[in-house]
Amino acid sequence: MKESRFRRMQDLPSTHLLGGGTAMCAGCGGLQAIDEIYDVLGEKTVFVNAAGCMTLLSTYPFTPFRGSWLDTAMASAPAGAQGVRDALDLLVDKRRMPPEEDLEVVVLTGDGAAYGMGLSATSGAIERGLDFLYVCYDNEGYANTGQQYSGATPHAARTATSSAGPGYLGYKKDLFAIWAAHRPVYAATAIGAEPLDLARKVEKARDLRGPRLIIALSPCPTGWDFDPSETVEIGRLAVRTGVWPLKEYVDGRVEHTRVRRPRLPVEEYLRRQGRFAHLFEPERNEALLAEIQARVDAYWAPFE
Ligand SMILES: Cc1ncc(C[n+]2csc(CCOP(=O)(O)OP(=O)(O)O)c2C)c(N)n1
Ligand code: SF4
Ligand SMILES: [Mg+2]
């Protein structure tokens, strides 16, 4: 059998070494976003992490974070967050911890957990009004296990489980809309390549109480197949082509926070990534390119 060109992250040379000998890929867009988010949140945090690439950030007893960290099974991070929140509330109520030492409970998961495996636990947590911030780094696949498709994979992307023909036949789920339908306190999309927009959204989310979401699109050189030096440029192209709208939901209203006019053609974004190479070689797939462009145009049409 032909070897998949999608390799497990653990098989790659260690380019970014952390405590415990864990390795992250160079140019990881998820790591960039989390770094920027942590800059705003600071150390008074408990990260409740579902299994994924970022789990490798924290191998007991090492972690690059100054706050606390809890690992959970893939589907259970919001349930873990409920337990941590309840414990913190009890400590404050029983005066065993001063209120000023209270911590922000942050769920940190990839898209596999956020869009799929953990969605039911998330829905229940929002319904209960749990006071937590959900951070999803969305690299559009199960990256840690070799980039299998997830509910976040875009149409036509090649993945380890859609490695031939037109690529992934499904369409990326709209997690922002799913959250908005729950009427949370706050929800936003973001990307590490737009750090000011991201920081403003994290600040806003930090200062609210209740269920809050930040989804950061996370260009993944390993799974999307591009050079690690291009992470920021590809992230900017996702926004400038309109593929990744930057927006927020507050008080029942959705507003875009960065609008690029005119938008660049989507193929400027697609052709930089090996996962879409079959749309251009050995010949251009005009029908599929037109379909992808039409879907992006249809999204933006009501706002123009
Ligand atoms: C219930 C369950 N199924 C499968 C796995 C194996 N597994 C570990 S990480 C991972 C990928 C998670 O994907 P995502 O949430 O998108 O995070 P990423 O790996 O992309 O960072 C999988 C499938 C697991 N830990 N638990
Ligand atoms: S596989 Fe992708 S998301 Fe995972 S560490 Fe590497 S670049 Fe980051
Ligand atoms: Mg993922």
XYZ file of C-alpha atoms and ligand atoms in Angstrom:
339
model
C 0.000 0.000 0.000
C 1.260 3.459 -0.890
C 2.356 5.307 2.218
C 0.100 8.250 3.102
C 1.820 11.575 2.668
C 0.122 12.596 5.888
C 2.491 11.566 8.627
C 1.792 11.364 12.286
C 3.104 14.397 14.062
C 5.078 12.174 16.425
C 7.017 10.789 13.437
C 8.351 14.184 12.451
C 11.732 15.531 13.492
C 11.497 17.508 16.714
C 11.625 21.130 15.721
C 10.107 22.624 18.821
C 11.160 20.816 21.954
C 9.294 21.241 25.172
C 9.566 19.659 28.585
C 9.362 15.895 28.595
C 10.745 15.657 25.060
C 7.401 16.347 23.361
C 7.529 17.807 19.865
C 5.377 20.357 18.114
C 5.739 21.114 14.408
C 7.465 24.298 13.289
C 4.999 26.883 11.992
C 2.031 25.458 13.918
C -0.843 27.941 13.529
C -2.645 26.436 16.517
C 0.319 27.044 18.767
C 0.552 30.627 17.482
C -3.103 31.278 18.364
C -2.818 29.681 21.806
C 0.321 31.670 22.541
C -1.518 34.893 21.689
C -4.577 33.852 23.706
C -2.439 32.999 26.736
C -0.755 36.400 26.500
C -4.141 37.962 27.246
C -5.504 35.447 29.755
C -2.353 35.028 31.817
C -1.570 32.549 34.521
C -4.827 32.667 36.501
C -6.232 29.962 34.280
C -7.019 26.259 34.331
C -6.767 24.703 30.881
C -9.037 21.679 30.472
C -7.685 19.955 27.393
C -9.216 17.205 25.269
C -6.712 14.885 23.569
C -5.149 16.410 20.461
C -1.925 18.024 19.279
C -1.866 20.550 22.133
C -1.950 17.771 24.707
C 1.740 17.403 23.912
C 2.282 20.861 25.391
C 1.840 19.419 28.830
C 3.582 16.189 29.734
C 3.562 15.787 33.494
C 5.324 17.392 35.283
C 6.314 19.815 32.513
C 4.195 22.546 30.956
C 5.068 25.863 29.308
C 2.039 27.414 31.042
C 2.212 29.047 34.443
C -1.405 28.214 35.184
C -2.949 24.772 35.700
C -3.716 22.029 33.208
C -6.120 19.087 33.225
C -6.256 16.371 30.539
C -9.602 14.829 29.644
C -10.895 12.285 27.152
C -11.782 13.745 23.763
C -15.510 14.122 24.341
C -15.347 15.282 27.942
C -13.546 18.615 28.235
C -16.729 20.662 28.923
C -17.736 18.106 31.594
C -14.236 18.383 33.097
C -14.609 22.154 33.047
C -17.885 21.863 34.970
C -16.126 19.891 37.712
C -13.281 22.390 37.951
C -15.675 25.372 37.988
C -17.809 23.745 40.710
C -14.727 22.990 42.818
C -13.474 26.574 42.513
C -16.917 27.953 43.426
C -17.050 25.696 46.489
C -13.609 26.795 47.632
C -14.637 30.446 47.390
C -18.051 29.858 49.020
C -16.473 28.005 51.950
C -13.835 30.757 52.284
C -11.053 28.314 51.697
C -9.867 30.468 48.813
C -10.088 34.268 48.521
C -12.208 35.371 45.534
C -9.231 37.233 44.048
C -7.464 33.875 43.628
C -10.298 32.460 41.519
C -9.258 31.062 38.129
C -10.627 31.315 34.587
C -11.706 27.868 33.364
C -10.611 27.436 29.737
C -11.545 24.443 27.622
C -8.890 23.899 24.960
C -9.645 21.447 22.166
C -9.080 20.833 18.506
C -11.850 20.740 15.940
C -12.254 16.954 16.199
C -13.486 17.426 19.766
C -15.215 20.793 19.259
C -17.124 20.031 16.036
C -17.698 16.328 16.655
C -16.828 14.127 19.592
C -17.374 16.722 22.318
C -20.318 18.598 20.822
C -22.950 16.965 23.001
C -21.003 17.748 26.206
C -20.510 21.311 24.921
C -24.194 21.760 24.177
C -25.090 20.616 27.688
C -22.527 22.940 29.279
C -23.825 25.980 27.362
C -27.390 25.016 28.258
C -26.431 24.936 31.948
C -24.875 28.376 31.612
C -21.460 27.082 32.670
C -19.003 29.910 33.246
C -16.189 28.892 30.892
C -14.215 29.979 27.869
C -14.033 27.389 25.092
C -10.980 27.810 22.853
C -11.012 25.659 19.717
C -7.885 25.645 17.560
C -9.314 24.501 14.262
C -6.777 22.774 12.025
C -9.576 21.182 10.030
C -8.808 17.551 10.812
C -7.714 14.990 13.368
C -4.141 16.200 13.098
C -2.528 14.410 16.009
C -3.440 11.016 14.593
C -2.435 11.832 11.003
C -5.007 14.349 9.629
C -8.091 12.238 9.209
C -11.140 14.318 8.192
C -13.283 15.905 10.915
C -16.531 17.899 10.908
C -14.363 20.968 10.282
C -12.651 19.707 7.129
C -13.424 21.914 4.111
C -14.960 20.569 0.926
C -12.405 19.036 -1.496
C -9.479 18.981 0.954
C -7.410 15.827 0.789
C -6.951 14.146 4.143
C -5.641 10.764 5.262
C -9.206 9.440 5.006
C -10.105 11.310 1.791
C -6.834 10.898 -0.031
C -8.015 10.334 -3.600
C -10.335 11.820 -6.252
C -11.931 15.148 -5.390
C -10.881 14.948 -1.723
C -13.323 15.345 1.168
C -16.896 15.150 -0.119
C -18.529 16.784 2.894
C -18.708 20.460 3.887
C -17.232 22.226 6.895
C -19.709 22.406 9.750
C -20.598 25.904 10.996
C -19.611 25.632 14.671
C -19.994 29.376 15.211
C -23.666 29.128 14.123
C -24.195 26.037 16.306
C -22.910 27.994 19.316
C -24.923 31.090 18.364
C -28.093 28.950 18.243
C -27.468 28.175 21.941
C -27.496 31.943 22.699
C -24.187 31.981 24.602
C -22.760 35.079 26.242
C -20.134 35.436 23.525
C -18.770 33.627 20.469
C -16.101 34.701 18.010
C -13.970 33.445 15.169
C -10.312 34.464 15.095
C -6.925 33.590 13.658
C -3.369 33.960 14.954
C -2.396 35.824 11.779
C -4.661 38.724 12.874
C -3.299 39.142 16.422
C -4.956 42.456 17.276
C -8.392 41.218 16.281
C -7.757 38.026 18.251
C -6.493 39.847 21.358
C -9.483 42.204 21.385
C -11.857 39.232 21.238
C -10.074 37.336 24.012
C -10.151 40.462 26.196
C -13.859 40.842 25.580
C -14.518 37.156 26.305
C -12.340 37.268 29.436
C -14.393 40.073 30.931
C -17.741 38.307 30.502
C -19.187 35.465 32.581
C -20.992 32.430 31.198
C -20.375 30.235 28.138
C -17.960 31.870 25.681
C -16.301 30.588 22.520
C -13.234 31.530 20.492
C -12.630 29.420 17.354
C -9.191 30.114 15.899
C -8.565 28.786 12.405
C -5.143 27.170 12.716
C -3.095 26.670 9.560
C -1.286 23.353 9.981
C 1.823 22.894 7.800
C 1.867 19.156 8.473
C -1.771 18.374 7.761
C -2.424 21.046 5.115
C 0.911 20.455 3.420
C 2.688 23.796 3.120
C 6.032 25.186 4.185
C 6.102 26.164 7.913
C 7.361 29.642 6.990
C 4.021 30.371 5.269
C 1.675 29.955 8.256
C 0.954 33.650 8.745
C 0.560 34.349 5.038
C -1.865 31.451 4.596
C -3.801 32.616 7.639
C -4.092 36.125 6.197
C -5.216 34.684 2.865
C -7.958 32.714 4.630
C -9.330 36.063 5.813
C -8.653 38.086 2.661
C -10.316 35.551 0.372
C -13.361 35.450 2.683
C -12.891 31.733 3.398
C -12.590 32.442 7.159
C -14.892 35.317 8.175
C -13.774 37.093 11.334
C -16.862 37.799 13.401
C -18.395 37.837 16.836
C -21.740 37.125 18.443
C -22.756 39.408 21.284
C -26.256 39.992 22.684
C -27.903 38.030 19.899
C -26.177 39.996 17.114
C -23.459 38.808 14.732
C -20.955 41.354 13.452
C -17.951 40.993 11.194
C -14.812 42.462 12.683
C -12.623 42.517 9.536
C -14.124 42.868 6.084
C -11.858 42.735 3.086
C -13.156 44.502 -0.050
C -12.604 43.437 -2.709
C -12.020 39.865 -1.589
C -9.198 37.962 -3.223
C -10.165 34.906 -5.298
C -10.307 31.765 -3.129
C -7.771 30.013 -5.301
C -5.093 32.381 -3.955
C -5.611 30.555 -0.662
C -6.196 27.052 -2.033
C -3.240 26.787 -4.358
C -0.736 27.408 -1.552
C -1.695 24.139 0.149
C -0.817 20.588 -0.906
C -4.199 19.325 0.355
C -5.805 21.203 -2.553
C -3.090 20.483 -5.166
C -5.427 18.126 -7.072
C -7.623 21.148 -7.898
C -4.768 22.560 -10.004
C -2.738 19.550 -11.213
C -2.457 17.710 -13.512
C -5.181 20.065 -14.767
C -7.417 22.678 -13.203
C -10.711 21.363 -11.846
C -12.707 24.405 -12.945
C -16.036 23.016 -11.727
C -14.813 22.389 -8.187
C -12.944 25.710 -7.996
C -16.073 27.529 -9.174
C -18.197 25.686 -6.612
C -15.874 26.631 -3.755
C -15.790 30.283 -4.904
C -19.589 30.336 -5.271
C -20.058 29.099 -1.707
C -17.810 31.838 -0.334
C -19.603 34.462 -2.459
C -22.986 33.198 -1.259
C -21.883 33.577 2.372
C -20.884 37.223 1.851
C -23.740 38.254 -0.496
C -26.128 39.413 2.293
C -23.434 41.738 3.709
C -22.540 43.484 0.433
C -12.434 8.677 22.051
C -11.110 8.840 21.397
N -10.954 8.469 20.117
C -9.767 8.629 19.515
C -8.706 9.144 20.204
C -7.352 9.291 19.528
N -7.037 10.672 19.284
C -6.158 11.334 20.055
S -5.896 12.880 19.534
C -6.941 12.669 18.237
C -7.166 13.766 17.241
C -7.983 14.882 17.794
O -8.331 15.792 16.766
P -8.603 17.291 17.131
O -9.560 17.402 18.235
O -8.969 18.004 15.879
O -7.190 17.798 17.651
P -5.830 17.841 16.794
O -5.251 16.472 16.861
O -6.170 18.231 15.409
O -4.999 18.827 17.508
C -7.514 11.402 18.241
C -8.467 10.883 17.225
C -8.903 9.522 21.549
N -7.924 10.063 22.270
N -10.114 9.351 22.110
S 0.122 18.561 13.208
Fe -0.560 20.655 12.739
S -1.757 21.337 14.532
Fe -0.544 19.521 15.140
S 1.350 20.411 16.059
Fe 1.743 19.967 13.870
S 1.290 21.913 12.794
Fe 0.354 22.015 14.839
Mg -7.852 19.156 14.576
